[in-house]
Coordinates of C-alpha atoms and ligand atoms in Angstrom, one line a residue:
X1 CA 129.3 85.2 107.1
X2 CA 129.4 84.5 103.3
X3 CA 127.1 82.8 101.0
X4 CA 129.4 80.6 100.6
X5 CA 128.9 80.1 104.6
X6 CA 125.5 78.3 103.5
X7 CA 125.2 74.4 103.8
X8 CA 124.5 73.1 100.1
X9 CA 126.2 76.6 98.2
X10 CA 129.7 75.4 97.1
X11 CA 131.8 78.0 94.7
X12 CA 129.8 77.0 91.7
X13 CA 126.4 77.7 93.1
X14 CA 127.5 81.0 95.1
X15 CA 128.7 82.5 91.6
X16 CA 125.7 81.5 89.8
X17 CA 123.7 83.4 92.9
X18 CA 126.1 86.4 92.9
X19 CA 125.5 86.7 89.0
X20 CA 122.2 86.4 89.3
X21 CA 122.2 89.5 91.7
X22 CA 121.4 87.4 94.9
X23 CA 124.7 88.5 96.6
X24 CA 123.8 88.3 99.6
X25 CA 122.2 86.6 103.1
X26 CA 119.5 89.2 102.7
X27 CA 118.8 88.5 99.3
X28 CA 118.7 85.1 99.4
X29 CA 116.7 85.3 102.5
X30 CA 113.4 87.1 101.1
X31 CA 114.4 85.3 97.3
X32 CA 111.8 82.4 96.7
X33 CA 112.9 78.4 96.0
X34 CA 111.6 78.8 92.4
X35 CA 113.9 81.6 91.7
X36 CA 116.8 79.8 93.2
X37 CA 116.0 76.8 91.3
X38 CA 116.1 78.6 88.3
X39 CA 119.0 80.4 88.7
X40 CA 121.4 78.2 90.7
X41 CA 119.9 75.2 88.7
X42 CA 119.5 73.1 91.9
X43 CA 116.6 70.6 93.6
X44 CA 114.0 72.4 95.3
X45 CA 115.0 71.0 98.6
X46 CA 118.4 72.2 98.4
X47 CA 116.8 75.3 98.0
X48 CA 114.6 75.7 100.4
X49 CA 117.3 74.6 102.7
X50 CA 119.3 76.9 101.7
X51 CA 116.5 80.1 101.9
X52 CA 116.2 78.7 105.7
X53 CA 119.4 78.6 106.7
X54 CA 120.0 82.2 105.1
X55 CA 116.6 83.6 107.1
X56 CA 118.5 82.5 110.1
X57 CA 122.0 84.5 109.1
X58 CA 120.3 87.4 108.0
X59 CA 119.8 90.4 109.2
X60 CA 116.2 90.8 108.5
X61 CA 115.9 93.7 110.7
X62 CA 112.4 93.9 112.9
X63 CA 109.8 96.3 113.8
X64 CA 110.5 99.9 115.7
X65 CA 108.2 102.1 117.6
X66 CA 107.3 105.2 115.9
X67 CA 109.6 107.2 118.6
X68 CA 112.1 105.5 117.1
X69 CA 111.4 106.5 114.0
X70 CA 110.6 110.2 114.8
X71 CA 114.3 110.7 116.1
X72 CA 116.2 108.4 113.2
X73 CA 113.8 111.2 111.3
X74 CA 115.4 114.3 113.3
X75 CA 118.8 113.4 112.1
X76 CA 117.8 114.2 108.0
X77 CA 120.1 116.2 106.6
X78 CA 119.4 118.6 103.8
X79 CA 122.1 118.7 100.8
X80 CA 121.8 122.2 98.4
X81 CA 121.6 121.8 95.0
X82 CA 123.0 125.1 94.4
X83 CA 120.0 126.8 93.9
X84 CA 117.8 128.3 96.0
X85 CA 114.3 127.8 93.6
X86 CA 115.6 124.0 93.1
X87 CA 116.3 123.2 96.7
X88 CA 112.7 124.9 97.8
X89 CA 111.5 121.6 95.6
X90 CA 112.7 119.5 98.1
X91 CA 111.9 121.7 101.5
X92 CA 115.1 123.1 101.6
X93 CA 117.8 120.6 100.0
X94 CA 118.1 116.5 99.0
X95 CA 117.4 114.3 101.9
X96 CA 119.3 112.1 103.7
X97 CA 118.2 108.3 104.7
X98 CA 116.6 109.0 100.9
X99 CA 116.8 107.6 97.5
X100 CA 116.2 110.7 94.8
X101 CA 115.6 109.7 91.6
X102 CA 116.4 112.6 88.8
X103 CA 114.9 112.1 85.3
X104 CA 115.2 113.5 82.0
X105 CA 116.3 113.0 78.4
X106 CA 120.4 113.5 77.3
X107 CA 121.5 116.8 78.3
X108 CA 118.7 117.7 80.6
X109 CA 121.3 117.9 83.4
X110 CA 121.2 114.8 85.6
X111 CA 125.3 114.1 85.1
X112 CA 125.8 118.2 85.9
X113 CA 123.8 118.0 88.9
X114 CA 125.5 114.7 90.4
X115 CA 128.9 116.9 90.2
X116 CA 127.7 119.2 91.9
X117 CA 126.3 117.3 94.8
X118 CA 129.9 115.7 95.0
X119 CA 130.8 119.1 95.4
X120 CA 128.3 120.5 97.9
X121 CA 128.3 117.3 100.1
X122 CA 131.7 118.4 101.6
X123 CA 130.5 121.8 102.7
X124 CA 129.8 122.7 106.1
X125 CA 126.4 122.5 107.3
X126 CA 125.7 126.5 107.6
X127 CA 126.4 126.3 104.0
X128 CA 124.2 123.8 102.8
X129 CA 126.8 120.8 102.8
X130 CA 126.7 117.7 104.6
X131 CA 130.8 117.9 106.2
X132 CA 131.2 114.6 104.2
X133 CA 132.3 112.5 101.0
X134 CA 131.0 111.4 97.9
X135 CA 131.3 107.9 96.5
X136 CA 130.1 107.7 92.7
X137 CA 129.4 105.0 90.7
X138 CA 130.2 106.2 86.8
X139 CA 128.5 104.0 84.5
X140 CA 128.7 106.2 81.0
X141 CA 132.3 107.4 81.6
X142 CA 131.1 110.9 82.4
X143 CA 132.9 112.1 85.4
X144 CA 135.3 115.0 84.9
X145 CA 137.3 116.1 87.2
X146 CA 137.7 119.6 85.5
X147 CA 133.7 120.1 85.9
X148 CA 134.6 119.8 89.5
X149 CA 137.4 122.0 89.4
X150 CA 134.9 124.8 88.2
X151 CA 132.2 124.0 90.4
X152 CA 134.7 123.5 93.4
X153 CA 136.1 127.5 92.5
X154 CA 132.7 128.2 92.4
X155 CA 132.0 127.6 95.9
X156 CA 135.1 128.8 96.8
X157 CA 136.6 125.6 98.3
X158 CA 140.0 124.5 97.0
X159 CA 139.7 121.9 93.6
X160 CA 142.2 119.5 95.6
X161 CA 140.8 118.9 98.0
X162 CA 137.5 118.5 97.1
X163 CA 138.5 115.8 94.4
X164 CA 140.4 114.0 97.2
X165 CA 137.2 113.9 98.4
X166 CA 135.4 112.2 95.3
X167 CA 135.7 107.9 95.4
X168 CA 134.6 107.4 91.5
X169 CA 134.4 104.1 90.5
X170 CA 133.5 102.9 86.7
X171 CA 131.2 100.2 86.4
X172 CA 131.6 97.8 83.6
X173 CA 128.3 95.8 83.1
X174 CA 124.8 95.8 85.8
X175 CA 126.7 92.9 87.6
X176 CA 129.5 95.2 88.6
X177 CA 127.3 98.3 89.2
X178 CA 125.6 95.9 91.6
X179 CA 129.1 95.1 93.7
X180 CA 130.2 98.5 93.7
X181 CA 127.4 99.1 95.8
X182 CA 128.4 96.6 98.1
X183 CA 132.2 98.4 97.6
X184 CA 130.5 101.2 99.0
X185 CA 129.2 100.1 102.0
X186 CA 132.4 98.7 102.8
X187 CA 134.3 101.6 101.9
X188 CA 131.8 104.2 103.9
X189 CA 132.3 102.1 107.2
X190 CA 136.3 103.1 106.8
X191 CA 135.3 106.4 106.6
X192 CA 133.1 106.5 109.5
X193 CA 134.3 108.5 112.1
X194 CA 136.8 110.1 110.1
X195 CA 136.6 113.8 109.2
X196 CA 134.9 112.8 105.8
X197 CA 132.6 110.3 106.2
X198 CA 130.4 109.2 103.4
X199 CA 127.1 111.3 102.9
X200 CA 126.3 110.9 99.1
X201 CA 126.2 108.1 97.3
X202 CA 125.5 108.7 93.7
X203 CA 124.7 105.8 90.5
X204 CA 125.1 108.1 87.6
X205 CA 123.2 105.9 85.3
X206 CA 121.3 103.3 87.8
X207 CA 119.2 101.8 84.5
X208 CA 122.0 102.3 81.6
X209 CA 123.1 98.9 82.0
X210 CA 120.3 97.5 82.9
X211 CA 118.6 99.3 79.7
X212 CA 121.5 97.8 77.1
X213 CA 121.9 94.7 79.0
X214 CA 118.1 93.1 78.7
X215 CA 116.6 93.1 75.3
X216 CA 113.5 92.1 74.4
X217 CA 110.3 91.0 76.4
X218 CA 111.5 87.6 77.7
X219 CA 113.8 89.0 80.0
X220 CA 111.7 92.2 80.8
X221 CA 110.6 90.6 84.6
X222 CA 114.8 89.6 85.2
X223 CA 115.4 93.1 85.0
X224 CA 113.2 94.3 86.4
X225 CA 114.1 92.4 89.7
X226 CA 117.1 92.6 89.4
X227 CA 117.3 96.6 89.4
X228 CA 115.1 96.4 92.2
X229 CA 117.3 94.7 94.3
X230 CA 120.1 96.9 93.3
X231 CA 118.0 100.0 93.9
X232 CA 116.7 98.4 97.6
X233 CA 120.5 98.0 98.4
X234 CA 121.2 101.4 97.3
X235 CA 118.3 102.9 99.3
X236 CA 119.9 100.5 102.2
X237 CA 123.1 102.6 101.8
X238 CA 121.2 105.7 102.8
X239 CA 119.8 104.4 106.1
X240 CA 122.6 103.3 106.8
X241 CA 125.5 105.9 106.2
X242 CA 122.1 109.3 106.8
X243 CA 123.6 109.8 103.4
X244 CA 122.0 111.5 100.0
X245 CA 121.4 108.7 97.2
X246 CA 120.9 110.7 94.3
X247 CA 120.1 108.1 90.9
X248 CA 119.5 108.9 87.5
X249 CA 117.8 107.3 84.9
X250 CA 117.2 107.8 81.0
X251 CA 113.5 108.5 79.6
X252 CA 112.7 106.9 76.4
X253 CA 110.2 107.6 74.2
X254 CA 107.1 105.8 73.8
X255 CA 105.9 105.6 69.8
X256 CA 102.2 105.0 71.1
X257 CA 101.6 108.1 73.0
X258 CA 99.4 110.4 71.4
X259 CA 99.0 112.8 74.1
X260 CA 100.5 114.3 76.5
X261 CA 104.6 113.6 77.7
X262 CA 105.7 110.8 75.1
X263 CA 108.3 110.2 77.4
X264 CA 108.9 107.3 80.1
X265 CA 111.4 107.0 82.3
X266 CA 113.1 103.7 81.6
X267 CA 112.6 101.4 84.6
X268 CA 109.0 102.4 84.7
X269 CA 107.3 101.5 88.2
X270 CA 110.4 99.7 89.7
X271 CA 112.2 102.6 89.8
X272 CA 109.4 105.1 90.5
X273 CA 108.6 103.1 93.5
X274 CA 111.7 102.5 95.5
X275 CA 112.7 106.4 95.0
X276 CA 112.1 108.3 97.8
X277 CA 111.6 111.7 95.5
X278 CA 111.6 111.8 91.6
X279 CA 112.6 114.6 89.7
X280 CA 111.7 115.1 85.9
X281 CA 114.2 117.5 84.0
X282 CA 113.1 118.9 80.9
X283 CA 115.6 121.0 78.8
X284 CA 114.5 125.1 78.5
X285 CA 116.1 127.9 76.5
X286 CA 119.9 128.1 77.1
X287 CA 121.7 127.2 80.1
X288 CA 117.9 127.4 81.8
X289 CA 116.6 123.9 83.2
X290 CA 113.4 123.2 84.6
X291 CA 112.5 120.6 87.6
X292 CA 109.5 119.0 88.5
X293 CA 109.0 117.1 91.8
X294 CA 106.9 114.4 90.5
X295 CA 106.1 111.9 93.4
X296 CA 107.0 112.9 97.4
X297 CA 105.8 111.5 100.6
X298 CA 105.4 114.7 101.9
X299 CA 105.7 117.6 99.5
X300 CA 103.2 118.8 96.8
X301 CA 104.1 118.1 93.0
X302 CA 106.0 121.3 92.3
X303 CA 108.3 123.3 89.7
X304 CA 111.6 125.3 89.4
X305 CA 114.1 126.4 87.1
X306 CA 117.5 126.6 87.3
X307 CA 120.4 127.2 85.5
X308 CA 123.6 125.2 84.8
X309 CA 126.1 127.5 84.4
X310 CA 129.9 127.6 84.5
X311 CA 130.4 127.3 87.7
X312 CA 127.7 125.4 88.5
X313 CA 123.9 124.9 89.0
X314 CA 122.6 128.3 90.1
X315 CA 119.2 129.5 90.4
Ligands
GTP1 P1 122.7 112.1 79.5 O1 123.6 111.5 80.5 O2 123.2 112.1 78.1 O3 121.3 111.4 79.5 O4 122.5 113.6 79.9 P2 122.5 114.4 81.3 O5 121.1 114.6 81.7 O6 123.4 113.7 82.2 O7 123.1 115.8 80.8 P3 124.4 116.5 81.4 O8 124.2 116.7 82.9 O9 125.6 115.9 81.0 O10 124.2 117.9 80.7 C1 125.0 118.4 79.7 C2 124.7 119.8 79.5 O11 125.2 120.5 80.6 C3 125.3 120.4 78.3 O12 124.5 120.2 77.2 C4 125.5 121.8 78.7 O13 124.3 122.5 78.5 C5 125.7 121.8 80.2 N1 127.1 121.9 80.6 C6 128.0 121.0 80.7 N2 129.2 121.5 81.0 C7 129.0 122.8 81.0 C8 129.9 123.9 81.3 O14 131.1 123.7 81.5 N3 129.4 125.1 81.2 C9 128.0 125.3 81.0 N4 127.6 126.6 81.0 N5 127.2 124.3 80.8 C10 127.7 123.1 80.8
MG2 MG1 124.6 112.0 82.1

């Protein structure tokens, strides 16, 4: 079912909702009859009309027994960074059914270290891999398949193949970052079953748009819910593929701190909050990197360093 499947949402109305990030039953369902008001410029009956009817299509989902839970939780993979000190951050690896968030300013290493989970996500388990695919959604025009080439030599897998093995897609502006990740899910239930099916899922920037898109305070609270529907989607996407979703975000710096970190990562609390794990990456001497775990359901805040090298992120 579509939302065009909704009594009272013709065409005009279902492209106001999709542009307004409410793309789907789901997100209609939980959206409120103010919003929809505002955004689909419609009565407030025909809105809550609408809300009901897509509470009734939805797949709201429902409430498990911890059992449940505990073997969905058995079934984490772990995904290697590369290096040993970096993956010891995480107990061993990024998560699966997780969203992790890695922060830092330009050249800190968040674009190096997406490549190289599209990399490492195709390796067998014994080495550190997930046996799967990586879909990536490019929105600064910074994937390069030569990076991959390297890093691919680097774990001695054949270049090839692994880019075979790499769905990039470009996103144009935060409305088509949003329905890539919808592209995604589609594309990842083709692939299930299949020899490579899709454990990563990366948004190399998730905030760029966002960031360049909204300017000034008026339309601060749009984007922020907006990027948290996007992010809730992408965190979705990792339940239900027990994929990686590895995000980055920019910092920026705030004139008013006089202490401590003057930097923030853009986002702020939306972001912070729907991430599973958040990593802050601060730039050391040379190729040297350093990580800090900053917020973890179930790991203390921590440190590492690592290198980005030719062939890769190394310890
Ligand atoms: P922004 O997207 O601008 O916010 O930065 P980022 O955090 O994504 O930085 P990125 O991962 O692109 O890091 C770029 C840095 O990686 C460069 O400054 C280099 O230090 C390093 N790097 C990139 N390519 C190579 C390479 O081929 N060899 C080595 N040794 N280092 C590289
Ligand atoms: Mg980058």
């Amino acid at each position: 079912m579509d939302i065009e499947d909704l009594p009272g949402v013709g065409p005009a109305i279902a492209e106001k909702l999709r542009e307004a990030g409410l793309n789907s039953l789901e997100t209609i369902a939980v959206s409120s009859p103010a919003e929809l008001v505002a955004t689909a410029e419609i009565g407030e009956a025909t809105a809550a009309k609408i809300i009901n009817s897509a509470r009734e299509a939805a797949d709201i989902g429902g409430f498990e027994t911890g059992d449940k839970i505990l073997e969905r939780r058995l079934g984490v993979g772990k995904l290697t960074t590369g290096s040993k000190s970096f993956d010891d951050l995480f107990g061993g690896g990024l998560e699966t059914q997780a969203m992790t968030e890695f922060y830092g300013e330009f050249g800190s290493g968040k674009t190096q270290i997406a490549h190289q989970l599209a990399v490492n996500v195709q390796l067998p388990s014994e080495k550190g891999g997930l046996n799967g695919s990586a879909v990536m959604v490019d929105t600064e025009n910074t994937f390069r398949p030569e990076r991959i080439k390297d890093m691919a030599e680097g774990a001695e897998l054949d270049y090839e193949d692994v880019l075979k093995n790499i769905h990039v897609a470009r996103a144009y502006n935060s409305n088509h970052q949003i329905l890539l990740v919808e592209k995604a899910k589609e594309m990842a239930e083709d692939l299930k079953g299949t020899e490579k099916p899709v454990r990563l899922m990366i948004i190399d920037s998730a905030t760029a748009h966002f960031r360049s898109e909204y300017v000034g305070r008026g339309t601060l609270s749009d984007r922020q819910q907006k990027i948290n529907r996007h992010l809730h989607d992408a965190l979705r996407f990792s339940d239900l593929n027990n994929a990686v979703v590895m995000i980055t975000n920019q910092v920026m710096v705030r004139p008013d701190a006089f202490f401590g970190d003057p930097t923030r990562p853009i986002g702020g609390h939306i972001v912070g909050h729907t991430a599973t794990f958040r990593i802050y990456l601060r730039k050391s001497k040379g190729e040297k990197r350093i990580a800090r775990l900053v917020d973890s359901p179930n790991l203390p805040e921590a440190e590492a360093v690592f290198s980005v090298s030719k062939i890769g992120i190394r310890d």
